[in-house]
Short mmCIF file of C-alpha atoms in Angstrom, two decimals:
data_model
loop_
_atom_site.label_atom_id
_atom_site.label_comp_id
_atom_site.label_asym_id
_atom_site.label_seq_id
_atom_site.Cartn_x
_atom_site.Cartn_y
_atom_site.Cartn_z
CA MET D 1 0.00 0.00 0.00
CA SER D 2 1.25 3.47 -0.88
CA ALA D 3 1.38 6.51 1.35
CA ALA D 4 -1.63 7.87 -0.58
CA ASP D 5 -3.75 5.12 1.00
CA ALA D 6 -2.19 5.43 4.47
CA PHE D 7 -2.76 7.63 7.50
CA TYR D 8 -0.55 8.02 10.57
CA VAL D 9 -2.02 9.69 13.65
CA THR D 10 -0.30 10.22 16.99
CA THR D 11 -1.14 11.47 20.44
CA PRO D 12 1.65 13.16 22.34
CA ILE D 13 3.36 10.64 24.55
CA TYR D 14 2.15 11.33 28.06
CA TYR D 15 4.50 12.29 30.84
CA VAL D 16 4.52 9.71 33.62
CA ASN D 17 4.81 11.97 36.65
CA ASP D 18 1.10 11.68 37.48
CA LYS D 19 -2.06 9.65 36.78
CA PRO D 20 -4.22 10.24 33.68
CA HIS D 21 -6.87 12.99 33.78
CA ILE D 22 -9.55 14.42 31.49
CA GLY D 23 -6.99 16.23 29.32
CA HIS D 24 -5.25 12.97 28.46
CA ALA D 25 -8.60 11.34 27.71
CA TYR D 26 -9.60 14.25 25.45
CA THR D 27 -6.50 14.05 23.29
CA THR D 28 -6.59 10.27 23.06
CA ILE D 29 -10.28 10.07 22.17
CA SER D 30 -9.88 12.73 19.48
CA CYS D 31 -7.09 10.74 17.84
CA ASP D 32 -9.10 7.55 18.13
CA VAL D 33 -12.00 9.18 16.26
CA LEU D 34 -9.63 10.24 13.48
CA ALA D 35 -8.05 6.77 13.28
CA ARG D 36 -11.39 4.95 13.26
CA PHE D 37 -12.81 7.31 10.64
CA MET D 38 -9.87 6.82 8.31
CA ARG D 39 -10.05 3.03 8.65
CA LEU D 40 -13.77 3.05 7.83
CA ASP D 41 -12.95 5.29 4.87
CA GLY D 42 -10.55 2.71 3.42
CA LYS D 43 -7.22 3.99 4.71
CA ARG D 44 -4.50 1.81 6.20
CA VAL D 45 -4.03 3.46 9.58
CA MET D 46 -1.21 3.60 12.09
CA PHE D 47 -2.38 5.04 15.41
CA LEU D 48 0.28 5.59 18.07
CA THR D 49 0.14 6.58 21.71
CA GLY D 50 2.43 5.95 24.66
CA THR D 51 4.42 7.42 27.52
CA ASP D 52 7.34 9.81 27.91
CA GLU D 53 9.44 8.39 30.73
CA HIS D 54 12.76 10.24 30.93
CA GLY D 55 13.89 13.55 32.37
CA GLN D 56 14.62 15.31 35.62
CA LYS D 57 10.98 15.59 36.66
CA VAL D 58 10.49 11.80 36.49
CA ALA D 59 13.75 11.19 38.32
CA LYS D 60 12.67 13.53 41.12
CA SER D 61 9.20 11.99 41.36
CA ALA D 62 10.72 8.52 41.66
CA GLU D 63 13.18 9.76 44.29
CA LEU D 64 10.35 11.25 46.36
CA LYS D 65 8.61 7.88 46.31
CA GLY D 66 11.84 6.09 47.21
CA VAL D 67 11.79 3.86 44.14
CA ASP D 68 13.99 3.26 41.12
CA PRO D 69 13.02 5.43 38.10
CA GLN D 70 12.37 2.35 35.96
CA ALA D 71 10.06 0.84 38.58
CA PHE D 72 8.29 4.18 38.91
CA THR D 73 7.76 4.52 35.17
CA ASP D 74 6.64 0.89 34.84
CA GLU D 75 3.83 1.56 37.30
CA VAL D 76 2.65 4.91 35.94
CA SER D 77 2.98 3.94 32.28
CA GLU D 78 0.65 1.03 32.92
CA ARG D 79 -2.05 3.48 34.03
CA PHE D 80 -1.89 5.16 30.64
CA ARG D 81 -1.96 1.80 28.87
CA GLU D 82 -5.07 0.91 30.89
CA LEU D 83 -6.61 4.24 29.84
CA THR D 84 -6.66 3.11 26.21
CA GLY D 85 -8.76 0.10 27.23
CA LEU D 86 -11.07 2.17 29.42
CA LEU D 87 -11.76 4.58 26.55
CA ASN D 88 -12.09 1.84 23.88
CA VAL D 89 -9.17 3.29 21.97
CA SER D 90 -8.01 1.51 18.81
CA ASN D 91 -4.30 2.34 18.94
CA ASP D 92 -2.00 0.09 16.91
CA ASP D 93 1.02 0.57 19.16
CA PHE D 94 1.83 1.84 22.63
CA ILE D 95 5.37 3.13 22.88
CA ARG D 96 7.50 3.74 25.96
CA THR D 97 10.64 5.85 25.73
CA THR D 98 12.45 3.41 28.02
CA GLU D 99 12.23 0.66 25.40
CA PRO D 100 15.44 -0.53 23.65
CA ARG D 101 13.96 0.19 20.21
CA HIS D 102 13.50 3.82 21.21
CA ARG D 103 17.01 4.23 22.57
CA GLU D 104 18.32 2.90 19.25
CA ALA D 105 16.20 5.36 17.25
CA CYS D 106 17.20 8.35 19.41
CA GLN D 107 20.88 7.60 19.18
CA ALA D 108 20.64 7.05 15.42
CA LEU D 109 18.94 10.41 14.93
CA TRP D 110 21.56 12.07 17.16
CA LYS D 111 24.44 10.54 15.18
CA THR D 112 22.86 11.69 11.92
CA LEU D 113 22.58 15.26 13.21
CA VAL D 114 26.18 15.17 14.43
CA ASP D 115 27.40 13.79 11.10
CA LYS D 116 25.60 16.63 9.30
CA GLY D 117 27.20 19.23 11.57
CA GLU D 118 23.91 20.17 13.20
CA ILE D 119 24.97 19.42 16.82
CA TYR D 120 28.00 20.84 18.60
CA LEU D 121 29.36 20.85 22.17
CA GLY D 122 29.18 24.08 24.18
CA SER D 123 27.95 25.16 27.58
CA TYR D 124 24.58 26.37 28.77
CA ALA D 125 23.68 29.06 31.26
CA GLY D 126 20.06 30.07 31.64
CA TRP D 127 16.68 29.57 33.22
CA TYR D 128 15.23 26.06 33.33
CA SER D 129 11.83 24.76 34.47
CA VAL D 130 11.85 21.23 35.82
CA ARG D 131 8.04 21.04 35.58
CA ASP D 132 7.96 22.08 31.92
CA GLU D 133 11.23 20.35 31.01
CA ALA D 134 12.00 23.54 29.11
CA PHE D 135 14.58 26.33 28.94
CA TYR D 136 13.38 29.95 28.90
CA GLN D 137 14.95 33.23 27.89
CA GLU D 138 15.08 36.05 30.45
CA SER D 139 12.60 37.98 28.30
CA GLU D 140 10.08 35.12 28.52
CA LEU D 141 9.87 35.10 32.32
CA VAL D 142 6.78 36.56 33.98
CA ASN D 143 7.32 37.74 37.56
CA GLY D 144 10.34 35.49 37.82
CA LYS D 145 8.49 32.41 36.58
CA ALA D 146 8.04 30.56 33.30
CA PRO D 147 5.17 31.74 31.07
CA THR D 148 3.29 28.65 32.27
CA GLY D 149 3.62 29.75 35.90
CA ALA D 150 6.20 27.08 36.69
CA GLU D 151 9.18 27.77 38.93
CA VAL D 152 12.50 28.20 37.14
CA GLU D 153 16.07 27.71 38.30
CA TRP D 154 19.37 29.01 36.97
CA VAL D 155 21.35 26.24 35.28
CA GLU D 156 24.97 26.27 34.16
CA GLU D 157 26.41 23.11 32.65
CA PRO D 158 28.17 21.69 29.59
CA SER D 159 25.65 21.04 26.85
CA TYR D 160 25.35 19.91 23.28
CA PHE D 161 23.48 22.36 21.08
CA PHE D 162 21.37 21.94 17.98
CA ARG D 163 21.89 24.68 15.37
CA LEU D 164 18.26 25.83 15.49
CA SER D 165 19.28 29.37 14.55
CA ALA D 166 20.11 28.16 11.05
CA TRP D 167 16.60 26.85 10.42
CA GLY D 168 14.35 29.86 10.83
CA GLU D 169 14.02 30.81 7.18
CA LYS D 170 13.67 27.18 6.12
CA LEU D 171 10.88 26.67 8.63
CA LEU D 172 9.09 29.79 7.42
CA ALA D 173 9.44 28.62 3.81
CA HIS D 174 8.05 25.20 4.77
CA TYR D 175 5.00 26.73 6.41
CA GLU D 176 4.52 29.09 3.49
CA ARG D 177 4.35 26.06 1.19
CA ASN D 178 2.14 24.12 3.62
CA PRO D 179 -0.34 26.58 5.15
CA ASP D 180 -2.34 23.81 6.86
CA ALA D 181 0.68 22.19 8.55
CA ILE D 182 -0.14 23.90 11.88
CA GLN D 183 -3.73 24.04 13.08
CA PRO D 184 -5.76 25.85 14.24
CA VAL D 185 -4.86 29.17 12.62
CA GLY D 186 -4.27 30.89 15.95
CA ARG D 187 -1.58 28.37 16.88
CA ARG D 188 -0.03 28.72 13.42
CA ASN D 189 0.23 32.47 13.89
CA GLU D 190 1.88 32.01 17.30
CA VAL D 191 4.48 29.65 15.85
CA LEU D 192 5.26 31.88 12.89
CA SER D 193 5.63 34.88 15.20
CA PHE D 194 8.02 32.93 17.41
CA ILE D 195 10.14 31.87 14.43
CA ARG D 196 10.22 35.41 12.98
CA SER D 197 11.39 36.80 16.32
CA GLY D 198 14.65 34.88 15.80
CA LEU D 199 15.69 31.40 16.85
CA ASN D 200 18.58 30.62 19.18
CA ASP D 201 20.54 27.41 19.14
CA LEU D 202 18.86 24.83 21.35
CA SER D 203 20.41 22.98 24.28
CA VAL D 204 19.78 19.29 23.63
CA SER D 205 21.66 17.51 26.42
CA ARG D 206 21.94 17.57 30.21
CA THR D 207 24.64 16.48 32.68
CA THR D 208 22.97 17.24 36.02
CA PHE D 209 20.93 14.02 35.97
CA SER D 210 21.32 10.62 34.31
CA TRP D 211 17.76 9.38 33.73
CA GLY D 212 17.60 9.57 29.97
CA VAL D 213 19.04 8.27 26.71
CA PRO D 214 22.86 8.53 26.83
CA VAL D 215 24.47 10.73 24.19
CA PRO D 216 26.40 8.47 21.80
CA GLY D 217 30.11 8.66 22.55
CA ASP D 218 29.66 10.92 25.58
CA PRO D 219 27.71 9.10 28.30
CA ALA D 220 28.22 11.98 30.77
CA HIS D 221 25.39 13.62 28.84
CA VAL D 222 21.82 12.42 28.42
CA MET D 223 19.60 13.69 25.63
CA TYR D 224 17.32 16.62 26.41
CA VAL D 225 13.87 15.20 26.94
CA TRP D 226 12.35 16.81 23.85
CA ILE D 227 14.71 15.34 21.29
CA ASP D 228 14.27 12.04 23.13
CA ALA D 229 10.48 12.24 23.41
CA LEU D 230 9.75 13.51 19.92
CA THR D 231 11.73 10.71 18.30
CA ASN D 232 9.06 8.23 19.46
CA TYR D 233 7.03 9.04 16.36
CA LEU D 234 9.88 7.67 14.24
CA THR D 235 10.68 4.73 16.52
CA ALA D 236 7.22 3.21 16.16
CA ILE D 237 7.45 2.88 12.37
CA GLY D 238 10.87 1.27 12.16
CA TYR D 239 13.37 4.13 12.27
CA PRO D 240 16.37 4.15 11.88
CA ASP D 241 15.61 1.68 9.09
CA THR D 242 14.20 4.14 6.56
CA SER D 243 13.75 1.26 4.11
CA ASP D 244 11.23 -0.31 6.50
CA GLU D 245 7.87 -0.57 4.73
CA ARG D 246 6.10 1.01 7.71
CA PHE D 247 8.38 4.03 7.60
CA LYS D 248 8.02 4.52 3.85
CA THR D 249 4.25 4.09 4.02
CA PHE D 250 3.35 6.09 7.11
CA TRP D 251 5.90 8.83 7.71
CA PRO D 252 4.78 11.03 4.78
CA THR D 253 1.24 11.01 6.26
CA VAL D 254 1.93 11.75 9.94
CA HIS D 255 -0.59 13.91 11.82
CA HIS D 256 0.40 14.92 15.36
CA THR D 257 -2.26 15.98 17.88
CA VAL D 258 -0.92 17.83 20.93
CA GLY D 259 -1.97 20.21 23.66
CA LYS D 260 -1.38 23.89 22.91
CA ASP D 261 1.34 24.05 25.60
CA ILE D 262 3.70 21.89 23.53
CA VAL D 263 3.02 23.25 20.05
CA ARG D 264 6.41 25.02 19.94
CA PHE D 265 8.28 21.76 20.46
CA HIS D 266 6.27 20.02 17.73
CA ALA D 267 6.07 22.86 15.20
CA VAL D 268 9.49 24.51 15.63
CA TYR D 269 12.04 22.17 17.16
CA TRP D 270 10.73 18.90 15.76
CA PRO D 271 10.48 19.88 12.06
CA ALA D 272 13.90 21.53 12.35
CA PHE D 273 15.41 18.30 13.73
CA LEU D 274 13.76 16.33 10.95
CA MET D 275 14.79 18.60 8.08
CA ALA D 276 18.32 18.75 9.48
CA ALA D 277 18.40 14.94 9.44
CA GLY D 278 17.11 14.82 5.86
CA LEU D 279 13.59 13.72 6.82
CA THR D 280 10.29 15.33 5.89
CA PRO D 281 8.45 17.42 8.52
CA PRO D 282 5.03 16.31 9.84
CA ARG D 283 2.06 16.63 7.52
CA ARG D 284 0.15 18.45 10.27
CA VAL D 285 0.43 19.45 13.92
CA PHE D 286 -2.93 20.18 15.53
CA ALA D 287 -2.77 21.89 18.93
CA HIS D 288 -5.98 21.68 20.93
CA GLY D 289 -7.03 23.76 23.92
CA TRP D 290 -7.26 23.10 27.64
CA TRP D 291 -10.17 22.18 29.85
CA THR D 292 -11.28 24.08 32.89
CA ILE D 293 -13.47 22.35 35.46
CA GLU D 294 -16.73 24.05 36.43
CA GLY D 295 -15.14 27.37 35.45
CA GLU D 296 -11.88 26.85 37.36
CA LYS D 297 -8.41 25.94 36.15
CA MET D 298 -7.77 22.24 36.64
CA SER D 299 -5.10 21.58 39.27
CA LYS D 300 -4.11 18.97 41.81
CA SER D 301 -3.90 21.62 44.54
CA LEU D 302 -7.57 22.54 44.03
CA GLY D 303 -8.49 18.87 43.96
CA ASN D 304 -10.67 19.38 40.89
CA THR D 305 -8.96 17.11 38.36
CA VAL D 306 -11.43 14.79 36.65
CA ASP D 307 -10.55 11.11 36.55
CA PRO D 308 -11.64 9.44 33.28
CA HIS D 309 -12.59 6.33 35.26
CA ASP D 310 -15.12 8.39 37.21
CA LEU D 311 -16.60 9.86 34.03
CA VAL D 312 -17.02 6.49 32.36
CA SER D 313 -18.44 4.76 35.43
CA THR D 314 -20.87 7.64 36.12
CA TYR D 315 -22.03 8.62 32.63
CA GLY D 316 -20.97 5.85 30.25
CA LEU D 317 -18.11 5.50 27.79
CA ASP D 318 -19.72 6.65 24.54
CA GLN D 319 -21.49 9.42 26.44
CA THR D 320 -18.10 10.66 27.66
CA ARG D 321 -16.60 10.44 24.17
CA TYR D 322 -19.54 12.35 22.72
CA PHE D 323 -19.51 15.15 25.28
CA LEU D 324 -15.78 15.85 25.05
CA LEU D 325 -15.85 16.21 21.26
CA ARG D 326 -19.26 17.88 20.87
CA GLU D 327 -19.06 20.50 23.61
CA VAL D 328 -16.31 22.77 22.23
CA PRO D 329 -14.58 23.36 18.89
CA PHE D 330 -11.42 21.25 18.84
CA GLY D 331 -8.61 23.75 19.23
CA ASN D 332 -10.47 26.05 21.64
CA ASP D 333 -10.39 25.93 25.42
CA GLY D 334 -13.45 24.34 26.99
CA ASP D 335 -15.15 24.08 30.35
CA PHE D 336 -16.25 20.76 31.78
CA SER D 337 -19.42 20.95 33.83
CA ARG D 338 -21.50 18.03 34.99
CA GLN D 339 -24.69 19.94 34.21
CA ALA D 340 -23.57 20.44 30.58
CA MET D 341 -22.63 16.78 30.27
CA ILE D 342 -25.98 15.61 31.63
CA GLY D 343 -27.70 17.99 29.21
CA ARG D 344 -25.86 16.50 26.24
CA ILE D 345 -26.64 12.95 27.35
CA ASN D 346 -30.33 13.53 28.02
CA ASN D 347 -31.05 15.82 25.07
CA ASP D 348 -28.71 14.84 22.22
CA LEU D 349 -28.18 11.16 22.95
CA ALA D 350 -31.26 9.92 24.82
CA ASN D 351 -34.01 12.21 23.46
CA ASP D 352 -32.81 12.81 19.91
CA PHE D 353 -30.85 9.78 18.69
CA GLY D 354 -31.71 7.05 21.18
CA ASN D 355 -35.42 7.79 21.10
CA LEU D 356 -35.41 7.87 17.29
CA VAL D 357 -33.93 4.37 17.14
CA GLN D 358 -36.23 3.05 19.86
CA ARG D 359 -39.41 4.47 18.28
CA VAL D 360 -38.67 3.23 14.78
CA LEU D 361 -37.49 -0.26 15.66
CA SER D 362 -40.27 -0.75 18.21
CA MET D 363 -42.86 0.11 15.53
CA VAL D 364 -41.20 -2.33 13.13
CA THR D 365 -41.23 -5.02 15.82
CA LYS D 366 -44.89 -4.38 16.61
CA ASN D 367 -46.34 -3.65 13.17
CA CYS D 368 -44.06 -5.48 10.72
CA ALA D 369 -43.56 -8.78 12.57
CA GLY D 370 -40.05 -7.66 13.51
CA LYS D 371 -38.90 -7.68 9.88
CA VAL D 372 -37.63 -4.96 7.56
CA PRO D 373 -40.72 -3.64 5.74
CA SER D 374 -40.88 -3.21 1.99
CA PRO D 375 -40.61 0.38 0.77
CA GLY D 376 -42.84 -0.49 -2.18
CA VAL D 377 -40.62 1.41 -4.64
CA ASP D 378 -37.34 0.69 -6.38
CA ALA D 379 -33.96 2.06 -5.26
CA ALA D 380 -34.01 4.92 -7.79
CA MET D 381 -37.39 6.15 -6.59
CA LEU D 382 -36.34 5.71 -2.96
CA ALA D 383 -33.19 7.79 -3.49
CA GLN D 384 -35.39 10.75 -4.45
CA GLU D 385 -36.93 10.83 -0.98
CA PRO D 386 -35.45 13.94 0.74
CA LEU D 387 -34.56 12.12 3.97
CA ILE D 388 -32.85 9.26 2.11
CA ALA D 389 -30.98 11.79 -0.04
CA GLU D 390 -29.82 13.55 3.14
CA ALA D 391 -28.69 10.24 4.66
CA HIS D 392 -26.79 9.32 1.50
CA ASN D 393 -25.11 12.73 1.47
CA LEU D 394 -24.14 12.63 5.15
CA ILE D 395 -20.68 11.14 4.71
CA SER D 396 -19.70 13.78 2.12
CA ARG D 397 -20.62 16.49 4.64
CA VAL D 398 -18.85 14.82 7.57
CA ARG D 399 -15.65 13.68 5.84
CA PRO D 400 -14.01 17.11 5.31
CA LEU D 401 -14.89 18.12 8.88
CA VAL D 402 -13.34 15.06 10.51
CA THR D 403 -10.32 15.35 8.22
CA ALA D 404 -9.90 18.94 9.46
CA GLN D 405 -10.41 17.70 13.06
CA ALA D 406 -13.52 19.87 13.39
CA TYR D 407 -15.15 17.16 15.47
CA ASN D 408 -17.92 19.27 16.97
CA LYS D 409 -19.02 20.41 13.50
CA ALA D 410 -18.98 16.82 12.24
CA LEU D 411 -21.25 15.81 15.11
CA GLU D 412 -23.51 18.78 14.37
CA GLU D 413 -23.90 17.52 10.81
CA ILE D 414 -24.75 14.01 12.02
CA TRP D 415 -27.27 15.39 14.50
CA ALA D 416 -28.80 17.57 11.78
CA THR D 417 -29.77 14.32 10.06
CA VAL D 418 -30.98 12.90 13.39
CA GLY D 419 -33.17 16.00 13.68
CA ALA D 420 -34.45 15.61 10.12
CA ALA D 421 -35.40 12.00 10.85
CA ASN D 422 -37.26 13.00 14.01
CA ARG D 423 -39.20 15.69 12.14
CA TYR D 424 -39.98 13.19 9.39
CA ILE D 425 -41.44 10.61 11.75
CA ASP D 426 -43.54 13.24 13.51
CA ARG D 427 -44.79 14.62 10.21
CA GLU D 428 -45.53 11.27 8.55
CA ALA D 429 -47.01 9.72 11.74
CA PRO D 430 -46.60 6.02 10.83
CA TRP D 431 -48.74 5.07 13.84
CA THR D 432 -51.65 6.73 12.04
CA LEU D 433 -50.73 5.32 8.63
CA ARG D 434 -50.91 1.84 10.15
CA LYS D 435 -54.70 2.16 10.09
CA THR D 436 -55.19 4.30 6.98
CA ASP D 437 -52.42 3.26 4.58
CA PRO D 438 -50.24 0.29 5.67
CA ASP D 439 -48.12 0.45 2.50
CA ALA D 440 -47.28 4.08 3.23
CA MET D 441 -46.42 3.11 6.81
CA ASN D 442 -44.03 0.47 5.50
CA ARG D 443 -42.36 2.99 3.19
CA VAL D 444 -41.97 5.55 5.99
CA LEU D 445 -40.53 2.97 8.39
CA TYR D 446 -38.15 1.68 5.72
CA ILE D 447 -36.90 5.20 4.98
CA LEU D 448 -36.34 5.75 8.69
CA MET D 449 -34.52 2.43 9.09
CA GLU D 450 -32.22 3.22 6.18
CA THR D 451 -31.54 6.65 7.68
CA ILE D 452 -30.70 5.04 11.02
CA ARG D 453 -28.37 2.59 9.25
CA HIS D 454 -26.50 5.49 7.68
CA LEU D 455 -26.36 7.40 10.96
CA ALA D 456 -25.02 4.36 12.81
CA ILE D 457 -22.30 3.71 10.24
CA VAL D 458 -21.15 7.34 10.08
CA VAL D 459 -21.20 7.87 13.86
CA GLN D 460 -19.10 4.75 14.58
CA PRO D 461 -15.81 6.63 15.10
CA PHE D 462 -17.39 8.73 17.84
CA LEU D 463 -19.71 6.18 19.46
CA PRO D 464 -18.24 2.79 18.53
CA THR D 465 -20.07 0.68 21.12
CA SER D 466 -23.46 2.34 20.71
CA ALA D 467 -23.26 2.38 16.91
CA ALA D 468 -22.39 -1.32 16.93
CA ARG D 469 -25.49 -2.05 19.05
CA ILE D 470 -27.72 -0.19 16.58
CA LEU D 471 -26.19 -2.04 13.62
CA ASP D 472 -26.65 -5.29 15.54
CA PHE D 473 -30.36 -4.47 16.00
CA LEU D 474 -30.56 -3.98 12.21
CA LYS D 475 -28.64 -7.24 11.67
CA VAL D 476 -26.10 -5.46 9.48
CA ASP D 477 -23.19 -7.80 8.72
CA ALA D 478 -19.77 -6.84 10.08
CA ALA D 479 -18.49 -6.67 6.50
CA ASP D 480 -21.12 -4.04 5.65
CA ARG D 481 -20.21 -1.43 8.28
CA SER D 482 -17.50 0.55 6.50
CA PHE D 483 -18.26 3.68 4.53
CA THR D 484 -18.30 1.69 1.29
CA ALA D 485 -21.61 0.23 2.52
CA LEU D 486 -23.30 3.64 2.48
CA GLY D 487 -25.82 4.36 -0.27
CA THR D 488 -28.25 1.99 -1.97
CA LYS D 489 -25.99 -0.96 -2.82
CA HIS D 490 -26.00 -2.36 0.73
CA ALA D 491 -29.46 -1.15 1.71
CA LEU D 492 -31.53 -3.16 4.19
CA LEU D 493 -33.29 -6.10 2.56
CA PRO D 494 -37.05 -6.22 3.04
CA GLY D 495 -38.12 -9.29 4.97
CA ARG D 496 -34.91 -9.54 7.01
CA GLU D 497 -35.60 -10.09 10.67
CA ILE D 498 -34.27 -7.43 13.06
CA GLY D 499 -33.26 -7.69 16.69
CA ALA D 500 -35.43 -6.57 19.57
CA PRO D 501 -34.45 -2.95 20.31
CA GLN D 502 -33.18 -1.99 23.74
CA PRO D 503 -32.51 1.52 25.10
CA ILE D 504 -29.07 2.69 23.98
CA PHE D 505 -28.56 5.91 25.91
CA PRO D 506 -30.23 5.80 29.34
CA ARG D 507 -31.29 9.18 30.64
CA ILE D 508 -29.47 10.59 33.65
CA ASP D 509 -31.85 11.17 36.54
CA THR D 510 -31.40 14.85 37.32
CA THR D 511 -33.37 14.54 40.55
CA ALA D 512 -30.75 12.22 42.05
CA LYS D 513 -27.30 13.33 43.16
CA THR D 514 -24.64 12.19 40.67
CA GLU D 515 -21.29 10.98 41.86
CA GLY D 516 -18.11 11.89 39.98
#
């Protein structure tokens, strides 16, 4: 398979100094939706997530717990691996930066940069934030702290440097040629402004701690966490073997999704490393926003972090997936409130979509002997029905939005068709037609069933478990659930028996106190 038929999507690798929270879930679910969509659309997908396990912050966290850094990372990394199962995430690989394959890839990239004259030995003196694992210029400090609010300390030590200063114009030229390579536009503008302000050579090694990938030929140094961490995207597809089929197929298609706090590392440092090593920069870096909790900044000190396990156990998995991607435009900051989540579940999922499925399939069970009714017209005539035409057109409206990672807009389009189907059933009133015109009732119910089939297929990336249940009710074969099954060719066959419908999205009782 060529790169034209492939798609490579990555989450950032998550730092193992704490347990997973809603922000990690948000990023991972968004990438899972993109990966699932592309698979259903015929792409060969590589979906990568994992954990970032080196650096001074991890070493200090392990020391505070009185354990070896490897034992510490083994324990915390497993929590992130478990998160993928909790969230029903379809990742193809889970990478850890402590793995031998990753050390090999990092050291190979380092040697390539040295051989090309892009790394040199010098000394560093400046402000460093352990929490951010980042160096800051004096001009970037705000009231003596990093722009993120983290404490900084003055560091002086020998260091290897990457010649970042030589790559400013080349980066600007790359982004001029590829205007969509950084999204959303606001993040792109920030990155371009940072590059235009002038780039300084980047410190890429440390000597004050040893928990990291050793610098080849100089083990007194370990690689700076960002050159180490970023290389994971190459490691997982076979680098340093650039003849590996996975590398040749997937690297030209890579799409990174990251939080807005690390866009500089992914859109300035990372493409510069890659171009300096003779590799192509990422196809796209999408930097999403942050979540506040009930209007407050999320923090451990306030005790208001949201555990994904609590969300799933309280509200349901697909309900959690839906809320996180429907509530705010991907790229903007958003506020998590339990009232808003309950509103989405009860209104969008239970009332609109769930009730549509329940009403239609219950009527078929009761009035059509539990079998798909005959529409009474041929496929060409049926395709002229406005609701069927809208259902057939749904994927063409959703595809560009998911591709652009405009998940909330994609869900709005899907729910527009849900709304059209609900208006149709109310207008046509098949419960009345049952007595006055049974053939018309059959046609109306068939049109609604076909619309539900299309909705269930298209919504699979967002609501995989719930969509599968709906398709199971309709007895749609597993082979007929990709996007190629949309349209008339794989339409429901009249006379086929359906399953007994069950409620898909239970309403949340707003009179009872919810736990979370």
